[in-house]
Short mmCIF file of C-alpha atoms in Angstrom, two decimals:
data_model
loop_
_atom_site.label_atom_id
_atom_site.label_comp_id
_atom_site.label_asym_id
_atom_site.label_seq_id
_atom_site.Cartn_x
_atom_site.Cartn_y
_atom_site.Cartn_z
CA MET A 153 21.99 -13.37 101.41
CA GLN A 154 24.41 -12.89 98.53
CA ASP A 155 28.09 -11.95 98.90
CA ILE A 156 30.13 -9.55 96.78
CA PHE A 157 33.79 -8.85 97.46
CA ILE A 158 35.08 -5.55 96.08
CA SER A 159 38.85 -5.78 95.78
CA THR A 160 41.74 -4.79 93.55
CA LEU A 161 42.83 -8.43 93.66
CA PRO A 162 42.01 -10.37 90.48
CA THR A 163 40.66 -13.40 92.39
CA HIS A 164 39.36 -14.43 95.80
CA ILE A 165 41.58 -14.84 98.79
CA ASP A 166 41.23 -18.55 99.54
CA ALA A 167 39.32 -17.98 102.79
CA TRP A 168 36.72 -15.87 100.96
CA SER A 169 35.84 -18.55 98.43
CA GLU A 170 35.92 -21.27 101.08
CA ALA A 171 33.49 -19.33 103.27
CA PHE A 172 31.20 -18.27 100.40
CA PRO A 173 31.66 -20.46 97.30
CA GLU A 174 28.93 -18.60 95.37
CA SER A 175 30.44 -15.15 95.95
CA ILE A 176 32.20 -13.06 93.32
CA VAL A 177 35.03 -10.54 93.29
CA ILE A 178 34.74 -7.27 91.40
CA ALA A 179 37.07 -4.29 91.18
CA GLY A 180 34.37 -1.70 91.86
CA LEU A 181 30.64 -1.01 91.87
CA GLU A 182 30.83 0.08 88.25
CA ASN A 183 31.65 -3.53 87.33
CA LEU A 184 28.59 -4.97 89.05
CA ASN A 185 26.00 -4.55 86.32
CA THR A 186 28.35 -5.95 83.67
CA ASN A 187 29.21 -9.10 85.62
CA SER A 188 27.28 -12.02 84.16
CA GLU A 189 27.97 -14.21 87.20
CA PHE A 190 25.69 -12.22 89.41
CA ASN A 191 22.16 -11.01 88.78
CA PHE A 192 20.21 -9.17 91.45
CA ASN A 193 18.25 -5.98 91.91
CA ASN A 194 18.48 -3.07 94.32
CA SER A 195 16.03 -4.62 96.79
CA ASP A 196 17.93 -7.91 97.22
CA ALA A 197 19.76 -8.61 100.49
CA VAL A 198 23.48 -8.42 99.78
CA VAL A 199 26.64 -8.35 101.86
CA PHE A 200 29.37 -6.18 100.36
CA TRP A 201 32.84 -7.06 101.62
CA LEU A 202 35.11 -4.07 100.92
CA HIS A 203 38.79 -4.99 100.75
CA MET A 204 40.81 -2.03 102.07
CA ASN A 205 44.38 -0.96 101.56
CA GLU A 206 45.76 1.84 103.69
CA ASP A 207 45.79 4.20 100.68
CA ARG A 208 42.09 3.76 99.85
CA GLN A 209 40.41 5.90 102.51
CA GLN A 210 38.53 8.16 100.09
CA TRP A 211 37.53 5.16 98.00
CA LEU A 212 36.11 3.53 101.12
CA ALA A 213 33.97 6.54 102.02
CA ASN A 214 32.68 6.98 98.46
CA THR A 215 31.90 3.29 98.02
CA ILE A 216 29.99 2.96 101.29
CA VAL A 217 27.89 6.02 100.47
CA ALA A 218 27.17 4.65 96.98
CA ILE A 219 26.17 1.22 98.27
CA LEU A 220 23.87 2.49 101.00
CA SER A 221 22.16 4.92 98.65
CA THR A 222 21.58 2.30 95.94
CA TYR A 223 21.03 -1.06 97.65
CA LYS A 224 18.32 -0.83 100.30
CA LEU A 225 19.04 -4.11 102.10
CA ALA A 226 22.81 -4.08 101.74
CA LYS A 227 25.13 -4.72 104.67
CA ILE A 228 28.78 -3.76 104.52
CA VAL A 229 31.89 -5.32 106.05
CA VAL A 230 35.30 -3.71 105.67
CA LEU A 231 38.23 -6.11 105.32
CA ALA A 232 41.61 -4.53 106.07
CA ASN A 233 45.08 -5.82 105.27
CA MET A 234 46.39 -3.99 108.35
CA PRO A 235 43.46 -3.35 110.72
CA ASN A 236 43.66 -0.37 113.04
CA HIS A 237 41.30 1.21 115.59
CA ALA A 238 40.91 4.58 113.89
CA GLU A 239 39.96 3.04 110.57
CA SER A 240 37.50 0.64 112.16
CA LEU A 241 35.68 3.47 113.93
CA HIS A 242 35.69 5.51 110.72
CA ALA A 243 34.22 2.59 108.78
CA LEU A 244 31.44 2.12 111.33
CA SER A 245 30.68 5.84 111.35
CA LEU A 246 30.24 5.69 107.57
CA GLY A 247 27.68 2.90 107.87
CA ALA A 248 29.65 -0.36 107.78
CA MET A 249 28.38 -3.08 110.13
CA GLY A 250 31.61 -5.00 110.41
CA TYR A 251 35.37 -4.57 110.34
CA ALA A 252 37.85 -7.44 110.24
CA HIS A 253 41.19 -8.65 108.94
CA ALA A 254 41.17 -9.36 105.20
CA TYR A 255 42.72 -12.78 105.83
CA SER A 256 40.27 -13.90 108.50
CA ALA A 257 39.55 -17.63 108.56
CA PRO A 258 36.44 -18.93 106.73
CA ASP A 259 34.66 -19.74 110.01
CA VAL A 260 35.21 -16.17 111.19
CA LEU A 261 33.82 -14.75 107.94
CA LYS A 262 30.72 -16.93 108.32
CA GLU A 263 30.30 -15.78 111.92
CA ILE A 264 30.63 -12.15 110.85
CA LYS A 265 27.87 -12.65 108.30
CA ALA A 266 25.63 -14.34 110.86
CA VAL A 267 26.08 -11.46 113.34
CA ILE A 268 25.44 -8.63 110.89
CA SER A 269 22.52 -10.51 109.30
CA HIS A 270 20.75 -10.26 112.67
CA GLY A 271 21.47 -6.56 112.98
CA GLY A 272 24.59 -6.79 115.12
CA LEU A 273 28.00 -5.18 114.68
CA TRP A 274 31.25 -7.07 114.23
CA LEU A 275 34.39 -5.47 115.62
CA GLY A 276 37.93 -6.70 116.00
CA GLN A 277 38.67 -8.23 119.39
CA ALA A 278 40.96 -5.41 120.49
CA LEU A 279 38.47 -2.70 119.54
CA LEU A 280 35.59 -4.57 121.15
CA GLN A 281 37.55 -4.86 124.37
CA ARG A 282 38.41 -1.16 124.30
CA LEU A 283 34.76 -0.16 123.78
CA ILE A 284 33.62 -2.44 126.58
CA GLU A 285 36.20 -0.95 128.95
CA THR A 286 35.05 2.55 128.00
CA SER A 287 31.40 1.67 128.55
CA VAL A 288 32.15 0.33 132.02
CA LYS A 289 33.73 3.65 132.96
CA LEU A 290 31.00 5.83 131.48
CA ALA A 291 27.72 4.08 132.23
CA GLY A 292 26.08 1.09 133.79
CA ASN A 293 22.80 -0.50 134.79
CA GLN A 294 21.35 -1.01 138.23
CA PRO A 295 22.54 -4.32 139.74
CA GLU A 296 18.93 -5.46 140.14
CA TYR A 297 18.34 -5.10 136.40
CA VAL A 298 21.46 -7.08 135.56
CA ASP A 299 20.48 -9.79 138.04
CA GLN A 300 17.08 -10.09 136.35
CA LEU A 301 18.77 -10.62 133.01
CA LEU A 302 21.13 -13.24 134.39
CA GLU A 303 18.20 -15.14 135.93
CA LYS A 304 17.01 -15.86 132.38
CA LEU A 305 20.16 -17.87 131.70
CA THR A 306 21.32 -21.30 132.76
CA ASN A 307 24.34 -21.44 135.04
CA ARG A 308 26.73 -22.22 132.19
CA GLU A 309 25.19 -19.58 129.91
CA LYS A 310 25.62 -17.08 132.72
CA GLU A 311 29.30 -17.96 133.11
CA VAL A 312 29.92 -17.63 129.38
CA ALA A 313 27.95 -14.38 129.12
CA LEU A 314 29.86 -12.73 131.96
CA GLU A 315 33.21 -13.64 130.41
CA ALA A 316 32.05 -12.38 126.99
CA ALA A 317 30.92 -9.15 128.63
CA LYS A 318 34.51 -8.60 129.77
CA GLY A 319 35.59 -8.65 126.13
CA LEU A 320 37.07 -12.15 126.07
CA SER A 321 37.15 -14.02 122.77
CA ASN A 322 35.52 -17.44 122.33
CA LYS A 323 38.92 -19.10 122.58
CA GLU A 324 39.73 -17.26 125.82
CA ILE A 325 36.33 -18.12 127.32
CA ALA A 326 36.81 -21.76 126.41
CA ARG A 327 40.18 -21.79 128.15
CA VAL A 328 38.89 -20.05 131.29
CA LEU A 329 35.84 -22.30 131.65
CA HIS A 330 37.51 -25.51 130.40
CA ILE A 331 34.98 -26.08 127.61
CA THR A 332 35.23 -26.19 123.82
CA GLU A 333 34.89 -23.17 121.55
CA ARG A 334 31.89 -24.86 119.94
CA THR A 335 30.20 -25.02 123.34
CA VAL A 336 30.98 -21.34 123.93
CA LYS A 337 29.38 -20.43 120.59
CA ALA A 338 26.27 -22.47 121.43
CA HIS A 339 25.87 -20.84 124.84
CA LEU A 340 26.38 -17.35 123.38
CA ALA A 341 23.82 -17.99 120.66
CA ALA A 342 21.29 -19.07 123.29
CA THR A 343 22.17 -16.07 125.46
CA PHE A 344 21.71 -13.58 122.61
CA GLU A 345 18.28 -15.08 121.90
CA ARG A 346 17.15 -15.10 125.55
CA LEU A 347 18.32 -11.55 126.27
CA GLY A 348 17.58 -10.03 122.87
CA ALA A 349 21.20 -8.96 122.35
CA LYS A 350 22.33 -8.46 118.77
CA ASP A 351 26.06 -8.77 119.36
CA ARG A 352 28.78 -9.01 122.02
CA LEU A 353 29.01 -5.26 122.53
CA GLN A 354 25.29 -4.99 123.27
CA LEU A 355 25.57 -7.97 125.62
CA ALA A 356 28.41 -6.23 127.47
CA LEU A 357 26.39 -3.04 127.79
CA MET A 358 23.40 -4.97 129.12
CA LEU A 359 25.46 -6.76 131.75
CA ASN A 360 27.52 -3.73 132.79
CA LYS A 361 26.23 -2.56 136.16
CA HIS A 362 26.84 0.30 138.54
CA GLN A 363 28.58 -0.97 141.64
CA ARG A 364 27.22 0.13 145.01
CA LEU A 365 29.74 2.12 146.98
CA GLY A 366 30.98 0.98 150.34
#
């Protein structure tokens, strides 16, 4: 899957080029067809990484609409210099599949791409935690259903999944369970596959259960 960064910056941020050495940076969609570095057609799978400044709200909306109407297999991630909850929700409502800090580390950018490539959503940790907390208050599954899901997991996968369902980051889970972040990632990947969850939010919703009263 090819990567295109749309930014007013003349060159990559270092993390972008480290994560995706074959990617390019363009100022806008109008520059795409004239860029000799990149040849593809409307049916190719492409990730568009839209670099946001706080004064580019209308540009963001127009660009997302243009991408989704032109490139059938495109996926969009919004990269913000100063991420905020309202903007992230707005971006997702427009059709973006991810929202993250523009200066995210290369490993994070790669993880974002992996998640959205499988149909999941990528949200900032604070927003993810807020959505999980809201979902717990509004809805839940029967305990028996959740128990059936957990039975599909190994003991360690179950521990990791339950912490992730609380909204904890990989680093926080690693600290709580005294394991490495790499181990957390491996257990989460196995859990997503076993349970058919596309991302952490869906996992949290699956494992959120109604509590029996008294």
